[in-house]
Short mmCIF file of C-alpha atoms and ligand atoms in Angstrom, two decimals:
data_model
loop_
_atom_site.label_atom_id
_atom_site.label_comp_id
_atom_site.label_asym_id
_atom_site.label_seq_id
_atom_site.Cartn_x
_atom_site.Cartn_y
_atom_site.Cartn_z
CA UNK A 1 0.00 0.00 0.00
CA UNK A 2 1.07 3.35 -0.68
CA UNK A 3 3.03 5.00 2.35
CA UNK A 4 0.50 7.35 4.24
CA UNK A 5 -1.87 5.07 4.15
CA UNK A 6 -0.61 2.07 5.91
CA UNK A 7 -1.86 2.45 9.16
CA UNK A 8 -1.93 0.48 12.61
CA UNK A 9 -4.59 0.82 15.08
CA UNK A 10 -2.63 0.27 18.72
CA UNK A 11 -4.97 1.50 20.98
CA UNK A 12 -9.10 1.55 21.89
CA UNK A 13 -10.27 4.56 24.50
CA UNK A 14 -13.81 4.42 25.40
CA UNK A 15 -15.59 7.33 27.35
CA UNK A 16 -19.09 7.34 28.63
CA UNK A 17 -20.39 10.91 28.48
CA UNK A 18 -23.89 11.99 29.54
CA UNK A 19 -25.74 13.76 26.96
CA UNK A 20 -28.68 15.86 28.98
CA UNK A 21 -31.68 17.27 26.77
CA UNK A 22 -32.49 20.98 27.31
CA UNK A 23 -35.73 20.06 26.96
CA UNK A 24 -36.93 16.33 28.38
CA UNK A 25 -37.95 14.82 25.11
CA UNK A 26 -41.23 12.62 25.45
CA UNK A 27 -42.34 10.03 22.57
CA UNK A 28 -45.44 7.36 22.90
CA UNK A 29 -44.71 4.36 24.95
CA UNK A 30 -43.07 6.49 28.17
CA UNK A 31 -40.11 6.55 26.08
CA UNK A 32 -38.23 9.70 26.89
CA UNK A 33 -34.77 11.14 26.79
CA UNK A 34 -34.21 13.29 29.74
CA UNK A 35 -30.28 12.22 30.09
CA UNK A 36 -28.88 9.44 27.91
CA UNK A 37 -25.80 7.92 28.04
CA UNK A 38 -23.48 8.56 24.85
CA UNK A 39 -20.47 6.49 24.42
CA UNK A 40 -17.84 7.70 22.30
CA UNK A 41 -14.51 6.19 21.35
CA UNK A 42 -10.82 7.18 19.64
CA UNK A 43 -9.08 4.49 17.84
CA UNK A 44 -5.14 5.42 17.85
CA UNK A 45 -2.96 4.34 15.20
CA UNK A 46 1.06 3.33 15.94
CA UNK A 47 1.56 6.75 13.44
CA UNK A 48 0.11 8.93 15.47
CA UNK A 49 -2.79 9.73 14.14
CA UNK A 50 -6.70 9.24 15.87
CA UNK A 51 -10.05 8.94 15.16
CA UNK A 52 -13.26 9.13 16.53
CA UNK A 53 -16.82 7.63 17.01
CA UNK A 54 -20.09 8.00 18.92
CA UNK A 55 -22.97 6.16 19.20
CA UNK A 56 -26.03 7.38 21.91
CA UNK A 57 -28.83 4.62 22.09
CA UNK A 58 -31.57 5.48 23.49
CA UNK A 59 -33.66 3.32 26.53
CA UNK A 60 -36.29 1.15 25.00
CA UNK A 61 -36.38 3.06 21.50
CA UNK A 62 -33.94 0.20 19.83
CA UNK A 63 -32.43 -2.94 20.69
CA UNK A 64 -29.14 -1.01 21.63
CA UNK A 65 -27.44 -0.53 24.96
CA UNK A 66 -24.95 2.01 25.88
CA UNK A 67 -23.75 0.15 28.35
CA UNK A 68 -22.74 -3.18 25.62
CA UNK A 69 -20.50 -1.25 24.44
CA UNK A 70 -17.73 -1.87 26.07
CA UNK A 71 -17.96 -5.40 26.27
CA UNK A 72 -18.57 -5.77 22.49
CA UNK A 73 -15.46 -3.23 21.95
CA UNK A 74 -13.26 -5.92 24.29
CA UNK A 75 -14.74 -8.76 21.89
CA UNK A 76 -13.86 -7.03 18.71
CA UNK A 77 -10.09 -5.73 19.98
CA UNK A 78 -8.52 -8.94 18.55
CA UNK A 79 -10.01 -8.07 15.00
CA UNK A 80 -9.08 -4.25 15.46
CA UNK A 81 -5.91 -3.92 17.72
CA UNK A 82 -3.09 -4.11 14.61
CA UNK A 83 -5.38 -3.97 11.41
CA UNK A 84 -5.20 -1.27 9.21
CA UNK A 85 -7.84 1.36 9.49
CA UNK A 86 -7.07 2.52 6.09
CA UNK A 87 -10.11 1.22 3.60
CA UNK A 88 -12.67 0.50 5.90
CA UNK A 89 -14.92 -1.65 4.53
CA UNK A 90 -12.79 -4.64 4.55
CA UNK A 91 -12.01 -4.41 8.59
CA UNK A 92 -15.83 -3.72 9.06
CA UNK A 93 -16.67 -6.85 7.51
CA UNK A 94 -14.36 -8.80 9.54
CA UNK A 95 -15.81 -6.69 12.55
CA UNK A 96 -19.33 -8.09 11.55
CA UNK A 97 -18.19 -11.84 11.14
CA UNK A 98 -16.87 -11.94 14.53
CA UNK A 99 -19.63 -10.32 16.44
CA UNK A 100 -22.93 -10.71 14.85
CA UNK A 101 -25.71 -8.28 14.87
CA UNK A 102 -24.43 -5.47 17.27
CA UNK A 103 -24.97 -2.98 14.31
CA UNK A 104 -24.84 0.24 16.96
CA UNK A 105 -21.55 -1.20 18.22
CA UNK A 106 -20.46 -1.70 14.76
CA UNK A 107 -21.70 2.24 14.19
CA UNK A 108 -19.08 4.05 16.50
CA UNK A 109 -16.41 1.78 14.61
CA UNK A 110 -17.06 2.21 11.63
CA UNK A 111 -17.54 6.13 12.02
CA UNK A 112 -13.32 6.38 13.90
CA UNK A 113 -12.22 4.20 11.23
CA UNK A 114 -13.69 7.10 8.12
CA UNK A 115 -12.29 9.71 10.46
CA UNK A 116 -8.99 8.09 10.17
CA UNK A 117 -9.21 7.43 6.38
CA UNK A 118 -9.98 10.80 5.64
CA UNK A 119 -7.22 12.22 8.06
CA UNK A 120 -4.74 9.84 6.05
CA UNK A 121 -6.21 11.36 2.78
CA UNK A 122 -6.18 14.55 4.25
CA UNK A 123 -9.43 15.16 2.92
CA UNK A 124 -13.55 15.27 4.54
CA UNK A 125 -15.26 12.36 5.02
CA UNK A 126 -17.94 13.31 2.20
CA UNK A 127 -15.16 13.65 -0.23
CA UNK A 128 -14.31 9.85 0.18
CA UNK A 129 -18.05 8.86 -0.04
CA UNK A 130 -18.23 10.86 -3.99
CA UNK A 131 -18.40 14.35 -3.06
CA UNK A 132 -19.82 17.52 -1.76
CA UNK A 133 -23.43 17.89 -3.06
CA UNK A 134 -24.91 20.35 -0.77
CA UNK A 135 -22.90 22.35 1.81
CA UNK A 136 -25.60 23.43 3.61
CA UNK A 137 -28.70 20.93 4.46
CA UNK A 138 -31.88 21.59 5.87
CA UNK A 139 -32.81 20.80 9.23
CA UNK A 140 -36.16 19.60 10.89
CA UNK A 141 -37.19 20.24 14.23
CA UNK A 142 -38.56 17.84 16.53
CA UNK A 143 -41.22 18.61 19.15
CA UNK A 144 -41.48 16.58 22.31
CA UNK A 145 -45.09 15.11 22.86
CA UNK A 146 -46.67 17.57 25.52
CA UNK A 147 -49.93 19.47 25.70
CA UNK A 148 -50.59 20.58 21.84
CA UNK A 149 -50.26 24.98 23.19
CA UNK A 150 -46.52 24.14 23.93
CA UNK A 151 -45.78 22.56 20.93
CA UNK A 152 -47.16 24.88 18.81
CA UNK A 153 -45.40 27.39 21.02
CA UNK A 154 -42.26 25.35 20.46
CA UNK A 155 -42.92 25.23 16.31
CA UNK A 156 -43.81 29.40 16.37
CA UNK A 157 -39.87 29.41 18.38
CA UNK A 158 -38.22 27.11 15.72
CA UNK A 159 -39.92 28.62 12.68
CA UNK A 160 -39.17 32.17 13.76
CA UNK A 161 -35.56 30.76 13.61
CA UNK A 162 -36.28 29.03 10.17
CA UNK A 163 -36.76 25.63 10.31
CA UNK A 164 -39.29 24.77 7.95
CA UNK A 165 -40.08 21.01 8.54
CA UNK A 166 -41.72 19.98 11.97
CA UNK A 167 -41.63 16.75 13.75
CA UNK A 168 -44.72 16.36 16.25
CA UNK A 169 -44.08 13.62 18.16
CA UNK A 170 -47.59 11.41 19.12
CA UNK A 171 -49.01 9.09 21.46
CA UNK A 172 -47.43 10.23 25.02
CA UNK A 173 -50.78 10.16 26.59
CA UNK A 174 -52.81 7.69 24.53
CA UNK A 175 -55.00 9.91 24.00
CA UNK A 176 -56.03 9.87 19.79
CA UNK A 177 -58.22 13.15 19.92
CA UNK A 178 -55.41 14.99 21.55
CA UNK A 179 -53.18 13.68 18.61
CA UNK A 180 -55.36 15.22 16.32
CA UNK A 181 -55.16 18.32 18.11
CA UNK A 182 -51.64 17.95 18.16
CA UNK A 183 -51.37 17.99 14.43
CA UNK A 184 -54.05 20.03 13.62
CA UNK A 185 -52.79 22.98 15.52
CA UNK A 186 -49.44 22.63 14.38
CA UNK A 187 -50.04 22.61 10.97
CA UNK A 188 -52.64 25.95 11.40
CA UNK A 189 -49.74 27.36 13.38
CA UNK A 190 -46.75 27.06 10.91
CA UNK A 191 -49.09 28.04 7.89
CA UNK A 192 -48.89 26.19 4.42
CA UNK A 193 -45.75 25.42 3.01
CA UNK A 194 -43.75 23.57 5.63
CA UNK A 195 -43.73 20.41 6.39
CA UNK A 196 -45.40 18.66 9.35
CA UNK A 197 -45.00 15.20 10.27
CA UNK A 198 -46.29 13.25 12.99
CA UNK A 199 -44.29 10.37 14.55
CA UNK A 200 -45.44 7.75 16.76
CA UNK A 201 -41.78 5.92 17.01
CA UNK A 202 -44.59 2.67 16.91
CA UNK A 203 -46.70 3.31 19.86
CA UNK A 204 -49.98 3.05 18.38
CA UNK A 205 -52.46 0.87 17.74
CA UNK A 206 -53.66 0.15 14.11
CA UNK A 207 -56.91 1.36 14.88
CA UNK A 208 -55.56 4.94 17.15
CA UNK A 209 -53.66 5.13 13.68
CA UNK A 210 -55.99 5.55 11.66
CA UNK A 211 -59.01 7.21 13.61
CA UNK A 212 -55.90 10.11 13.80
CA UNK A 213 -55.02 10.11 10.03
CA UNK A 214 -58.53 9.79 8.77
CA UNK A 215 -58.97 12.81 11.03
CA UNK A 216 -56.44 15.12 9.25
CA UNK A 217 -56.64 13.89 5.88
CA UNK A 218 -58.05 16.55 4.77
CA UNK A 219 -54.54 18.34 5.58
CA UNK A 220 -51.08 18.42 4.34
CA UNK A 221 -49.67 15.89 7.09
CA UNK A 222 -46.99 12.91 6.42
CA UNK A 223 -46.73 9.93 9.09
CA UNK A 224 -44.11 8.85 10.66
CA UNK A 225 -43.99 5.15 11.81
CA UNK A 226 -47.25 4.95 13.88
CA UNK A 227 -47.08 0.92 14.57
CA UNK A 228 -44.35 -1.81 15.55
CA UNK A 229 -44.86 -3.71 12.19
CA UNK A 230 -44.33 -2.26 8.43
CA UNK A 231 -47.65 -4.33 7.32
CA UNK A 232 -49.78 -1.84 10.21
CA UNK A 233 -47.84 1.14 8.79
CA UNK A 234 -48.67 0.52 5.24
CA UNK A 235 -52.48 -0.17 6.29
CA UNK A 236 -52.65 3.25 7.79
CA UNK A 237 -51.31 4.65 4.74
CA UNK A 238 -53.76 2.79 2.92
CA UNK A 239 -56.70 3.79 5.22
CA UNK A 240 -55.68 7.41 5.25
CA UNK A 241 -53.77 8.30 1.74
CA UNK A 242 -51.40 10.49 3.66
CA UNK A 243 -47.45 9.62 3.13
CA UNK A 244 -45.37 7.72 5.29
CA UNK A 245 -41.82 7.48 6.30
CA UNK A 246 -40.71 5.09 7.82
CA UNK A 247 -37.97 5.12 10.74
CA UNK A 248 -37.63 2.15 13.29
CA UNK A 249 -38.84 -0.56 10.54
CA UNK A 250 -35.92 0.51 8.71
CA UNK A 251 -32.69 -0.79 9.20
CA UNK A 252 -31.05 -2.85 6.73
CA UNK A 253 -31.37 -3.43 2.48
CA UNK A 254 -33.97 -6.56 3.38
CA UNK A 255 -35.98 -3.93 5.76
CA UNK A 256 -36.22 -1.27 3.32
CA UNK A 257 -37.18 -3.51 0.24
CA UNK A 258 -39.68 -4.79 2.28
CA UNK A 259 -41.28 -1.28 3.21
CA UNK A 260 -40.99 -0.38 -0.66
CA UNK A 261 -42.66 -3.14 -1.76
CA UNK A 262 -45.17 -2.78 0.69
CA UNK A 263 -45.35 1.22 -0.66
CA UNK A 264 -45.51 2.90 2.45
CA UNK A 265 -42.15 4.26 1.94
CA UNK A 266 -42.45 7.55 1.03
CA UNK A 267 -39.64 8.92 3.45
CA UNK A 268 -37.72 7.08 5.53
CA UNK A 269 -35.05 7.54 8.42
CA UNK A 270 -31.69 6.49 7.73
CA UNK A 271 -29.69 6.51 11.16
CA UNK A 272 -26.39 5.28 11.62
CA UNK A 273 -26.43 2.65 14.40
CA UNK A 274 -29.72 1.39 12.93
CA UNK A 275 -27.53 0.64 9.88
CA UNK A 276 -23.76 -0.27 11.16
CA UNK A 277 -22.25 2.66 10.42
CA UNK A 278 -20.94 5.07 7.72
CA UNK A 279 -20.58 1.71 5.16
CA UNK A 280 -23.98 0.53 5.47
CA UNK A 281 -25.87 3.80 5.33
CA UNK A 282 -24.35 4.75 2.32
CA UNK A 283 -25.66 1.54 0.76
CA UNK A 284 -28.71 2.27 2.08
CA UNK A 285 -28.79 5.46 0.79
CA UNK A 286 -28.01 4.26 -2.71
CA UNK A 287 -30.83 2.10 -2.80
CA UNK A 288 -33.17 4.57 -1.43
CA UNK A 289 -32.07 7.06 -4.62
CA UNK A 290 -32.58 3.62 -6.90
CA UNK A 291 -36.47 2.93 -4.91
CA UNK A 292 -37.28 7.07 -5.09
CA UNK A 293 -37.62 7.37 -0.76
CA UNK A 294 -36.64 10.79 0.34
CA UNK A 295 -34.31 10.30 3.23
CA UNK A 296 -33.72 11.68 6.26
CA UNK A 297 -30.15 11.02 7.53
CA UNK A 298 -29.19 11.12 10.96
CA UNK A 299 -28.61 9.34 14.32
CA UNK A 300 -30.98 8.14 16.92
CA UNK A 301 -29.52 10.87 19.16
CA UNK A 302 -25.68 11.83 20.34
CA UNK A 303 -23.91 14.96 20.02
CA UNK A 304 -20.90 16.19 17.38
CA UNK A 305 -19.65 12.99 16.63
CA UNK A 306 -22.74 11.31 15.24
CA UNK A 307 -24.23 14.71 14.64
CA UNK A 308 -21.20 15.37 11.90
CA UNK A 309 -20.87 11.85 10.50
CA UNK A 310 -24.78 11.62 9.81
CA UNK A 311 -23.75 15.09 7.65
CA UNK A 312 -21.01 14.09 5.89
CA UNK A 313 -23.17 11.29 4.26
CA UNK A 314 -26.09 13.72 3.85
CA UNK A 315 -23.51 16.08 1.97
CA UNK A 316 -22.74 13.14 -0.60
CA UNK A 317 -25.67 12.48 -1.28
CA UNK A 318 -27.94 14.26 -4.35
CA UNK A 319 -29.80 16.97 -2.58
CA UNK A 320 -33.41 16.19 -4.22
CA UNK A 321 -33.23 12.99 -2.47
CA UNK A 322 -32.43 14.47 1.20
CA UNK A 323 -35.42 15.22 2.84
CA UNK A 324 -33.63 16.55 5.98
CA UNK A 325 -30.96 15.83 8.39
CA UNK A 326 -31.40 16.53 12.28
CA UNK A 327 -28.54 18.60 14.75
CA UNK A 328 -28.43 16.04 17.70
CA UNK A 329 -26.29 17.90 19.33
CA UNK A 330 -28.71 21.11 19.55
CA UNK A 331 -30.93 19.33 21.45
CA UNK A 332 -28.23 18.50 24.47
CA UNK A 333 -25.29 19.14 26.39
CA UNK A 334 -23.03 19.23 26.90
CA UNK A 335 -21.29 20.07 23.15
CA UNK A 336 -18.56 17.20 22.75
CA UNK A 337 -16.81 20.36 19.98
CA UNK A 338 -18.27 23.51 20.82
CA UNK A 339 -17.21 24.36 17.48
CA UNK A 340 -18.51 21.51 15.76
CA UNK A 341 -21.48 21.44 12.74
CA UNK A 342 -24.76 24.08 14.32
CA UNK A 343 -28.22 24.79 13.44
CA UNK A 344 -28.42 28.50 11.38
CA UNK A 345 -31.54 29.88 10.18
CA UNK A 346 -32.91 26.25 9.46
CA UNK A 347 -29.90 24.74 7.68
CA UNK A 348 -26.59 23.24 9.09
CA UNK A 349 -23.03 22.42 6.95
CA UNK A 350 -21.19 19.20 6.84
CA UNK A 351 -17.63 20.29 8.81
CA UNK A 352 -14.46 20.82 6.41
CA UNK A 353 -11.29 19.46 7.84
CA UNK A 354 -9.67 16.41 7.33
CA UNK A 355 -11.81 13.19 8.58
CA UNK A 356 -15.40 14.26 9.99
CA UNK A 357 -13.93 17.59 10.97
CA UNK A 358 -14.53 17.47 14.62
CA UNK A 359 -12.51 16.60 17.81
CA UNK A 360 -13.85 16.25 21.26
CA UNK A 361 -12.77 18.53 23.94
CA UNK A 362 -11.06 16.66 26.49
CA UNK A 363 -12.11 18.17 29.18
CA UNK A 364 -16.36 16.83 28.17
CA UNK A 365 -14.95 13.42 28.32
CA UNK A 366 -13.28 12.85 31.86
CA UNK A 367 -12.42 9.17 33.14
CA UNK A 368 -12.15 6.38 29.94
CA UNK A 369 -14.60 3.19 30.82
CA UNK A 370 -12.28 1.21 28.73
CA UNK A 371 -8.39 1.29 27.12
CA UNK A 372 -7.15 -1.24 25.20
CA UNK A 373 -3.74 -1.42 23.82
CA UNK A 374 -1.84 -3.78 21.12
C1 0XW B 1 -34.66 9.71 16.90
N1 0XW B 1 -35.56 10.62 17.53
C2 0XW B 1 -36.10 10.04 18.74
C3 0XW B 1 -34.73 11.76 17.87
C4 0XW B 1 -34.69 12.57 16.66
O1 0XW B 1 -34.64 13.91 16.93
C5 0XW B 1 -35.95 12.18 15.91
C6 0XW B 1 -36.59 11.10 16.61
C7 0XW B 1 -37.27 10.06 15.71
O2 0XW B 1 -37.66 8.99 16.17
O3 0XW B 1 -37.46 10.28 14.51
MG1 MG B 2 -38.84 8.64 14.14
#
């Protein structure tokens, strides 16, 4: 291999940093992020150089736990600890032969091992996935389920500071008529234009479903992933003719040609450690420009790490196909890079240095939870 780019990992620090909301975040189901652990990692190389992943599950949204991390991370060491980081697709699949499934833990990988590529290239991380195609994306802005006056107050705040697409979030209080309300008075509120879109993150019934979207058909509402199952989500869609994305359903090529063929795919969610990483969501982006979904690319939450690798692979990817990307690390502290990727008048940019463009201060990080050396 060319000299620069034969690299050797020797080392695996692993920090657990608490990422609190400013706002406790409630979704359907008593799901809630309040403060969520974030675990965040730097793979050193014997050269000298470092890079760095995150990955912030949160409690009882996924089957991902914050605190398997390490233990996974000590599993994989004897695959990592000497490999080269340098191409990472090749260690990633050796990564995913000897620990199955595990795709979040496979997520904060992956996303040190692009850092380090791009560092050794000296160029961004969107550069080595084809290109910049937008430098600025637009952001949505997601509204914790409360009484339907504060969320409206909090959509007149976040369009005033112009976001244009609104996620409501549904089905705190089990309550279907107040989910009407919910979407009803956002969409009055924001006017016509942007777009509003009303997730359930599954905790509905089939039947709350679609009482709810047969109640605000007559608007210009998408769905967001109102039931555990892709067969309930596409009979809503049926039942109501509004458009769906789909988010938790989604989370590997099988997964989303199932919710295509099912055509309740309209939009969909593509989030890192639903995926495996930087490699896998940029297949799954390609086949969502091949099937015609609009994608939203992000992570389940985090802060500048995950916040600037989901825009790296928003920024390579053709900008009719992004629907929007999301700035985790807006929504919590405290700011892993204070100067990392932020929200401006509705739109954020993809960083510009080397790798993903970001380094966490030290002082955010404190005590590791795990080091392993060669
Ligand atoms: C992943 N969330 C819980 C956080 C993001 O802001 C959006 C939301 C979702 O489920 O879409
Ligand atoms: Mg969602």
């Amino acid at each position: 291999m060319t000299p620069g780019f034969e690299l050797q990992i020797s080392g695996l620090t692993l920090w657990r940093v608490p990422l609190t909301s400013h706002e406790t975040y409630f979704m359907s189901s008593g799901k809630a992020c309040a403060t969520v652990d974030s675990m965040v990692l730097r793979v050193d190389t014997v050269q000298g150089t470092s890079g760095w992943g995150e990955v912030c599950p949160i409690p009882n949204y996924l089957p991902a736990y914050a605190r398997g991390v390490a233990p996974a991370l000590e599993n994989l060491a004897s695959v990592l600890l000497g490999a080269n980081p340098v191409g990472v697709e090749a260690l990633m699949a050796a990564c995913r032969k000897h620990l199955l499934g595990h795709p979040y833990v496979h997520s904060l990988i992956d996303i040190a091992l692009w850092d380090l590529t791009g560092k050794a290239c000296g160029v961004p991380v969107y550069t080595l996935l084809g290109g910049l195609q937008s430098a600025e994306l637009p952001l949505y802005h997601s509204i914790t389920c409360i009484a339907p006056d504060d969320m409206v107050r909090i959509a007149a705040e976040a369009q005033l500071a112009g976001i244009r697409q609104f996620q409501v979030k549904l089905g705190a209080d089990n309550c279907w008529e107040t989910d009407v309300a919910r979407l009803r008075m956002v969409r009055e509120a924001v006017g016509k234009g942007p777009l509003v879109y009303g997730d359930w993150n599954c905790g509905a019934t089939r039947l709350d479903a679609t009482r709810v979207a047969r109640a605000v058909a007559d608007l210009d509402i998408m769905l967001e992933q109102p039931c555990p199952t892709l067969e309930e989500c596409a009979a809503v869609r049926s039942a109501s003719g509004l458009p769906m994305k789909i988010d938790e359903n989604a989370h590997d090529t099988a997964s989303l040609l199932n919710a295509y063929e099912l055509g309740c795919m309209d939009a969909v969610a593509l989030k890192l450690s639903k995926f495996g990483g930087i490699s896998l969501l940029r297949q799954a982006r390609d086949l969502c420009l091949h099937v015609g979904a609009k994608m939203c690319i992000e992570d389940t939450w985090g802060s500048d790490i995950a916040t600037a690798a989901a825009l790296h692979v928003a920024a390579s990817t053709p900008p009719q196909a992004v629907l929007n990307v999301c700035d985790l690390s807006g929504y919590v502290s405290p700011r892993l890079d204070a100067s990392g990727p932020t929200r401006n008048a509705g739109r954020i940019s993809p960083p510009t240095g080397p790798g993903l463009g970001v380094t966490p201060n030290p002082d955010e990080l404190g005590e590791p939870v795990l080091a392993l050396a060669a």
